[in-house]
Amino acid sequence: MNIEELTALASQIEAAARDAGAMMLGAEADKSVSTKSGRKDLVTRYDKEIQRFLEERLLPLLPEAGFLGEEALGHDAHTERDFLFIVDPIDGTTNFVKGCNQSCVSIGLGIRGEMAVGVVFNPYRDEMFTAVRGGGALLNGAPLRIPDCAPEDALVLVGSSPYYRELTDVTFAMARLLFDRCLDLRRSGSAALDLCDVAAGRAGCYFECRLSPWDFAAGGLIVREAGGVVTDLTGGPLAFAQKCPVAAGNPQCHPALLQAAKDCGFSG
Ligand code: IPD
Ligand code: CA
């Protein structure tokens, strides 16, 4: 697909993300929470309903595509297909449950293992982030270009990998080092929005020691297309088909993440 075709597809994906965001905003206060992999890993009926809605909206756009979503709905994801939607119906589920108004819909489209389109919509701020590979990144239609900012003047976004207790000590050791080396730390509760905040220049960099593909598929492309750098924590490429560590930043700040990982003996 060429850039024009991908751009046309991206605007249809945006429309689906906007409608999914309206479902998030319309959720009742009582969200009847249950847990998945452990006591910190929450899910509500809205996560599942929005994923089902997105599956119904997105697959007709590309009937040959597979669909990998965060919530297990009992279907085969067909991740081996050339086209693959990678979807987080609500990124920031804990924020959603607690009423923090800091969650989003995240939709990536991979083509033969490379991200081609990324859409992240935050309905609480009405912010639509979009990227098309080779075509740049946009926030509500305006081009995003990451401003350069030295680590000592930059905010660092920390993802706590809440579902992986074995990563807690190294995560906080890295955060401690980065606190000394940078301006200050933030923890938002949504990996996709963290990546978009890096793309928008609100933060200089973001790291998390383990994420799933639906957390970073769309946001990673948005950072890259805005002029940032996205790798794993050793500087290697991200693996879109599996869980992996993520380091994203402007070109000046990204090396500070790799250095902190090295200094703390992070090994994956
Ligand atoms: C989580 C959020 C959180 C990050 C976790 C993710 P979820 O996604 O993005 O910020 O720290 O690693 O799993 O569970 O809210 O969709
Ligand atoms: Ca998520």
Tab-separated table of C-alpha atoms and ligand atoms in Angstrom:
chain	number	residue	atom	x	y	z
A	1	MET	CA	0.000	0.000	0.000
A	2	ASN	CA	1.294	3.486	-0.789
A	3	ILE	CA	1.173	6.484	1.560
A	4	GLU	CA	-2.075	7.811	0.049
A	5	GLU	CA	-3.809	4.458	0.563
A	6	LEU	CA	-2.478	4.151	4.100
A	7	THR	CA	-3.589	7.720	4.878
A	8	ALA	CA	-7.116	6.976	3.652
A	9	LEU	CA	-7.181	3.826	5.786
A	10	ALA	CA	-5.867	5.789	8.777
A	11	SER	CA	-8.802	8.183	8.623
A	12	GLN	CA	-11.253	5.249	8.721
A	13	ILE	CA	-9.347	3.824	11.685
A	14	GLU	CA	-9.556	7.238	13.382
A	15	ALA	CA	-13.341	7.232	12.958
A	16	ALA	CA	-13.553	3.813	14.641
A	17	ALA	CA	-11.249	4.974	17.461
A	18	ARG	CA	-13.400	8.078	18.010
A	19	ASP	CA	-16.558	5.956	18.333
A	20	ALA	CA	-14.746	3.580	20.711
A	21	GLY	CA	-13.686	6.617	22.768
A	22	ALA	CA	-17.345	7.667	23.018
A	23	MET	CA	-18.115	4.226	24.481
A	24	MET	CA	-15.404	4.844	27.101
A	25	LEU	CA	-16.849	8.241	27.997
A	26	GLY	CA	-20.352	6.759	28.223
A	27	ALA	CA	-19.347	4.036	30.693
A	28	GLU	CA	-21.325	3.801	33.899
A	29	ALA	CA	-19.641	4.612	37.199
A	30	ASP	CA	-20.020	0.989	38.333
A	31	LYS	CA	-17.530	-0.827	36.131
A	32	SER	CA	-17.708	-4.333	37.713
A	33	VAL	CA	-14.012	-5.182	37.695
A	34	SER	CA	-12.430	-8.612	37.487
A	35	THR	CA	-8.780	-9.668	37.311
A	36	LYS	CA	-6.758	-11.445	34.605
A	37	SER	CA	-3.106	-12.519	35.090
A	38	GLY	CA	-2.896	-11.323	38.726
A	39	ARG	CA	-4.491	-9.004	41.265
A	40	LYS	CA	-3.131	-5.827	39.578
A	41	ASP	CA	-4.275	-6.802	36.060
A	42	LEU	CA	-7.847	-5.511	35.808
A	43	VAL	CA	-10.521	-5.913	33.164
A	44	THR	CA	-14.067	-4.547	32.832
A	45	ARG	CA	-16.928	-5.388	30.524
A	46	TYR	CA	-16.081	-2.180	28.621
A	47	ASP	CA	-12.635	-3.512	27.643
A	48	LYS	CA	-14.329	-6.509	26.039
A	49	GLU	CA	-17.249	-4.608	24.508
A	50	ILE	CA	-14.963	-2.003	22.937
A	51	GLN	CA	-12.636	-4.671	21.560
A	52	ARG	CA	-15.613	-6.526	20.031
A	53	PHE	CA	-16.862	-3.216	18.560
A	54	LEU	CA	-13.436	-2.467	17.057
A	55	GLU	CA	-13.131	-5.936	15.585
A	56	GLU	CA	-16.480	-5.424	13.845
A	57	ARG	CA	-15.483	-1.963	12.580
A	58	LEU	CA	-11.894	-2.651	11.535
A	59	LEU	CA	-11.984	-6.050	9.857
A	60	PRO	CA	-14.378	-4.966	7.058
A	61	LEU	CA	-11.777	-2.299	6.139
A	62	LEU	CA	-9.230	-5.068	5.419
A	63	PRO	CA	-10.978	-8.448	5.410
A	64	GLU	CA	-7.683	-10.266	4.860
A	65	ALA	CA	-6.211	-8.927	8.137
A	66	GLY	CA	-5.687	-10.754	11.419
A	67	PHE	CA	-6.775	-9.119	14.680
A	68	LEU	CA	-4.646	-9.213	17.829
A	69	GLY	CA	-6.425	-7.589	20.771
A	70	GLU	CA	-5.548	-7.355	24.449
A	71	GLU	CA	-8.720	-9.088	25.582
A	72	ALA	CA	-9.090	-12.792	24.881
A	73	LEU	CA	-12.472	-13.140	23.178
A	74	GLY	CA	-11.953	-16.729	22.132
A	75	HIS	CA	-11.059	-16.109	18.457
A	76	ASP	CA	-7.924	-17.053	16.559
A	77	ALA	CA	-5.947	-13.791	16.084
A	78	HIS	CA	-4.361	-15.008	12.791
A	79	THR	CA	-1.113	-13.220	13.635
A	80	GLU	CA	0.587	-15.004	10.712
A	81	ARG	CA	-1.353	-12.935	8.148
A	82	ASP	CA	0.345	-10.178	6.094
A	83	PHE	CA	-1.973	-7.519	7.555
A	84	LEU	CA	-2.512	-7.432	11.314
A	85	PHE	CA	-4.543	-5.049	13.473
A	86	ILE	CA	-2.979	-4.776	16.950
A	87	VAL	CA	-5.538	-3.291	19.326
A	88	ASP	CA	-5.768	-2.166	22.924
A	89	PRO	CA	-9.449	-1.261	23.424
A	90	ILE	CA	-8.684	0.602	26.673
A	91	ASP	CA	-5.041	1.324	27.422
A	92	GLY	CA	-4.994	2.520	30.999
A	93	THR	CA	-7.669	0.177	32.341
A	94	THR	CA	-6.747	0.880	35.972
A	95	ASN	CA	-7.096	4.633	35.346
A	96	PHE	CA	-10.469	3.903	33.714
A	97	VAL	CA	-11.649	1.926	36.733
A	98	LYS	CA	-10.482	4.616	39.164
A	99	GLY	CA	-11.941	7.525	37.181
A	100	CYS	CA	-8.563	9.144	36.464
A	101	ASN	CA	-9.599	10.251	32.938
A	102	GLN	CA	-6.264	9.185	31.464
A	103	SER	CA	-6.918	6.252	29.117
A	104	CYS	CA	-7.089	5.758	25.372
A	105	VAL	CA	-7.922	3.530	22.435
A	106	SER	CA	-4.822	2.247	20.629
A	107	ILE	CA	-4.929	0.736	17.129
A	108	GLY	CA	-1.897	-0.304	15.109
A	109	LEU	CA	-1.839	-1.853	11.658
A	110	GLY	CA	1.185	-3.998	10.849
A	111	ILE	CA	2.026	-5.062	7.310
A	112	ARG	CA	4.361	-8.040	7.018
A	113	GLY	CA	5.810	-7.430	10.484
A	114	GLU	CA	6.325	-3.649	10.135
A	115	MET	CA	4.000	-1.069	11.653
A	116	ALA	CA	2.314	0.918	8.888
A	117	VAL	CA	-0.446	2.880	10.689
A	118	GLY	CA	-0.815	3.946	14.316
A	119	VAL	CA	-3.847	5.651	15.855
A	120	VAL	CA	-4.157	6.572	19.550
A	121	PHE	CA	-7.249	8.448	20.724
A	122	ASN	CA	-7.611	9.989	24.194
A	123	PRO	CA	-11.333	10.808	24.473
A	124	TYR	CA	-10.898	12.698	27.750
A	125	ARG	CA	-8.735	15.349	26.058
A	126	ASP	CA	-10.149	14.846	22.580
A	127	GLU	CA	-6.637	14.164	21.291
A	128	MET	CA	-6.210	12.052	18.172
A	129	PHE	CA	-2.623	10.970	17.439
A	130	THR	CA	-2.041	9.395	14.032
A	131	ALA	CA	0.994	8.162	12.111
A	132	VAL	CA	1.484	6.580	8.720
A	133	ARG	CA	4.834	4.981	7.981
A	134	GLY	CA	6.874	7.409	5.885
A	135	GLY	CA	4.108	10.013	6.092
A	136	GLY	CA	4.780	11.621	9.497
A	137	ALA	CA	2.759	11.920	12.699
A	138	LEU	CA	-0.161	14.204	13.518
A	139	LEU	CA	-1.969	15.445	16.619
A	140	ASN	CA	-5.529	16.458	15.753
A	141	GLY	CA	-4.388	16.959	12.159
A	142	ALA	CA	-1.344	19.133	12.952
A	143	PRO	CA	2.140	17.726	12.208
A	144	LEU	CA	4.165	16.554	15.208
A	145	ARG	CA	7.893	17.133	15.239
A	146	ILE	CA	9.695	16.196	18.466
A	147	PRO	CA	11.662	19.153	19.799
A	148	ASP	CA	15.144	18.296	20.959
A	149	CYS	CA	15.619	18.635	24.685
A	150	ALA	CA	18.640	17.565	26.718
A	151	PRO	CA	18.047	14.925	29.452
A	152	GLU	CA	18.704	17.397	32.267
A	153	ASP	CA	15.819	19.565	31.000
A	154	ALA	CA	13.454	16.698	30.195
A	155	LEU	CA	10.643	14.864	31.983
A	156	VAL	CA	11.013	11.080	32.061
A	157	LEU	CA	7.890	8.905	31.901
A	158	VAL	CA	8.231	5.685	33.874
A	159	GLY	CA	6.118	2.603	33.232
A	160	SER	CA	6.088	0.367	36.300
A	161	SER	CA	5.380	-3.001	34.562
A	162	PRO	CA	2.751	-3.589	37.258
A	163	TYR	CA	1.961	-7.159	36.174
A	164	TYR	CA	5.604	-8.380	36.449
A	165	ARG	CA	6.811	-8.295	40.055
A	166	GLU	CA	10.231	-9.617	39.020
A	167	LEU	CA	10.888	-6.315	37.185
A	168	THR	CA	10.003	-3.991	40.068
A	169	ASP	CA	13.481	-3.575	41.562
A	170	VAL	CA	15.250	-2.853	38.275
A	171	THR	CA	12.452	-0.497	37.182
A	172	PHE	CA	12.742	1.585	40.342
A	173	ALA	CA	16.546	1.485	40.261
A	174	MET	CA	16.434	2.939	36.752
A	175	ALA	CA	13.850	5.506	37.809
A	176	ARG	CA	16.121	6.522	40.709
A	177	LEU	CA	19.095	7.104	38.384
A	178	LEU	CA	17.006	8.963	35.833
A	179	PHE	CA	15.532	11.161	38.575
A	180	ASP	CA	19.074	12.396	39.282
A	181	ARG	CA	20.030	12.755	35.632
A	182	CYS	CA	16.836	14.377	34.288
A	183	LEU	CA	14.345	17.090	35.258
A	184	ASP	CA	11.701	14.957	37.004
A	185	LEU	CA	9.662	11.760	36.677
A	186	ARG	CA	5.989	11.076	35.813
A	187	ARG	CA	3.880	7.870	35.879
A	188	SER	CA	0.700	8.165	33.801
A	189	GLY	CA	-0.819	4.666	33.773
A	190	SER	CA	-1.133	4.383	29.971
A	191	ALA	CA	1.809	3.228	27.889
A	192	ALA	CA	0.221	4.354	24.628
A	193	LEU	CA	-0.338	7.869	25.996
A	194	ASP	CA	3.216	7.937	27.367
A	195	LEU	CA	4.509	7.265	23.860
A	196	CYS	CA	2.265	9.987	22.439
A	197	ASP	CA	3.502	12.449	25.082
A	198	VAL	CA	7.066	11.750	23.924
A	199	ALA	CA	5.963	12.302	20.304
A	200	ALA	CA	4.366	15.615	21.338
A	201	GLY	CA	7.532	16.750	23.149
A	202	ARG	CA	5.777	16.894	26.527
A	203	ALA	CA	8.312	14.399	27.866
A	204	GLY	CA	11.845	13.713	26.662
A	205	CYS	CA	11.638	9.954	27.033
A	206	TYR	CA	9.715	6.949	28.359
A	207	PHE	CA	10.694	3.452	29.360
A	208	GLU	CA	8.972	0.318	30.581
A	209	CYS	CA	10.745	-2.984	31.253
A	210	ARG	CA	8.012	-5.146	29.694
A	211	LEU	CA	5.060	-4.274	27.486
A	212	SER	CA	2.735	-6.214	25.218
A	213	PRO	CA	2.476	-5.414	21.487
A	214	TRP	CA	-0.940	-3.752	21.849
A	215	ASP	CA	0.575	-1.277	24.356
A	216	PHE	CA	3.264	0.008	21.990
A	217	ALA	CA	2.324	-0.935	18.394
A	218	ALA	CA	0.558	2.327	17.524
A	219	GLY	CA	2.425	4.673	19.887
A	220	GLY	CA	5.831	3.377	18.805
A	221	LEU	CA	5.138	4.317	15.187
A	222	ILE	CA	3.820	7.723	16.286
A	223	VAL	CA	7.102	8.447	18.145
A	224	ARG	CA	9.212	7.316	15.210
A	225	GLU	CA	7.237	9.312	12.657
A	226	ALA	CA	7.497	12.397	14.892
A	227	GLY	CA	11.295	12.108	14.727
A	228	GLY	CA	11.968	10.107	17.883
A	229	VAL	CA	13.806	6.868	18.554
A	230	VAL	CA	12.118	3.656	19.754
A	231	THR	CA	14.014	0.482	20.628
A	232	ASP	CA	14.143	-2.122	23.353
A	233	LEU	CA	16.250	-1.265	26.427
A	234	THR	CA	19.459	-2.559	24.857
A	235	GLY	CA	18.991	-0.504	21.695
A	236	GLY	CA	17.690	-3.430	19.621
A	237	PRO	CA	14.550	-3.369	17.472
A	238	LEU	CA	11.111	-3.875	19.035
A	239	ALA	CA	9.469	-7.227	18.417
A	240	PHE	CA	5.874	-6.505	17.449
A	241	ALA	CA	4.761	-10.107	17.881
A	242	GLN	CA	5.791	-10.518	21.519
A	243	LYS	CA	6.223	-8.802	24.885
A	244	CYS	CA	9.378	-6.704	25.112
A	245	PRO	CA	11.059	-3.808	26.949
A	246	VAL	CA	10.498	-0.384	25.400
A	247	ALA	CA	12.704	2.728	25.352
A	248	ALA	CA	11.360	5.766	23.487
A	249	GLY	CA	12.755	9.252	23.392
A	250	ASN	CA	13.919	12.268	21.507
A	251	PRO	CA	17.353	11.661	19.948
A	252	GLN	CA	19.157	13.361	22.867
A	253	CYS	CA	17.262	11.604	25.660
A	254	HIS	CA	16.970	8.077	24.261
A	255	PRO	CA	20.633	7.196	25.049
A	256	ALA	CA	20.023	8.168	28.711
A	257	LEU	CA	17.493	5.310	28.948
A	258	LEU	CA	19.909	2.752	27.510
A	259	GLN	CA	22.627	3.993	29.850
A	260	ALA	CA	20.346	3.723	32.894
A	261	ALA	CA	19.348	0.169	31.871
A	262	LYS	CA	23.021	-0.750	31.534
A	263	ASP	CA	23.991	0.876	34.833
A	264	CYS	CA	21.237	-1.075	36.600
A	265	GLY	CA	22.175	-4.404	34.996
A	266	PHE	CA	18.863	-4.726	33.119
A	267	SER	CA	18.903	-7.955	31.173
A	268	GLY	CA	15.377	-8.277	29.787
B	1	IPD	C1	-1.087	-1.015	30.954
B	1	IPD	C2	-0.811	0.455	30.920
B	1	IPD	C3	0.235	0.801	31.954
B	1	IPD	C4	1.495	0.016	31.777
B	1	IPD	C5	1.200	-1.454	31.726
B	1	IPD	C6	0.181	-1.751	30.643
B	1	IPD	P1	-3.575	-1.775	30.379
B	1	IPD	O1	-2.041	-1.375	29.982
B	1	IPD	O2	-0.375	0.822	29.638
B	1	IPD	O3	0.614	2.161	31.886
B	1	IPD	O4	2.360	0.280	32.849
B	1	IPD	O5	2.421	-2.121	31.451
B	1	IPD	O6	-0.058	-3.122	30.590
B	1	IPD	O7	-3.491	-3.045	31.156
B	1	IPD	O8	-4.119	-0.653	31.166
B	1	IPD	O9	-4.247	-1.926	29.055
B	2	CA	CA	-2.640	-1.877	27.529
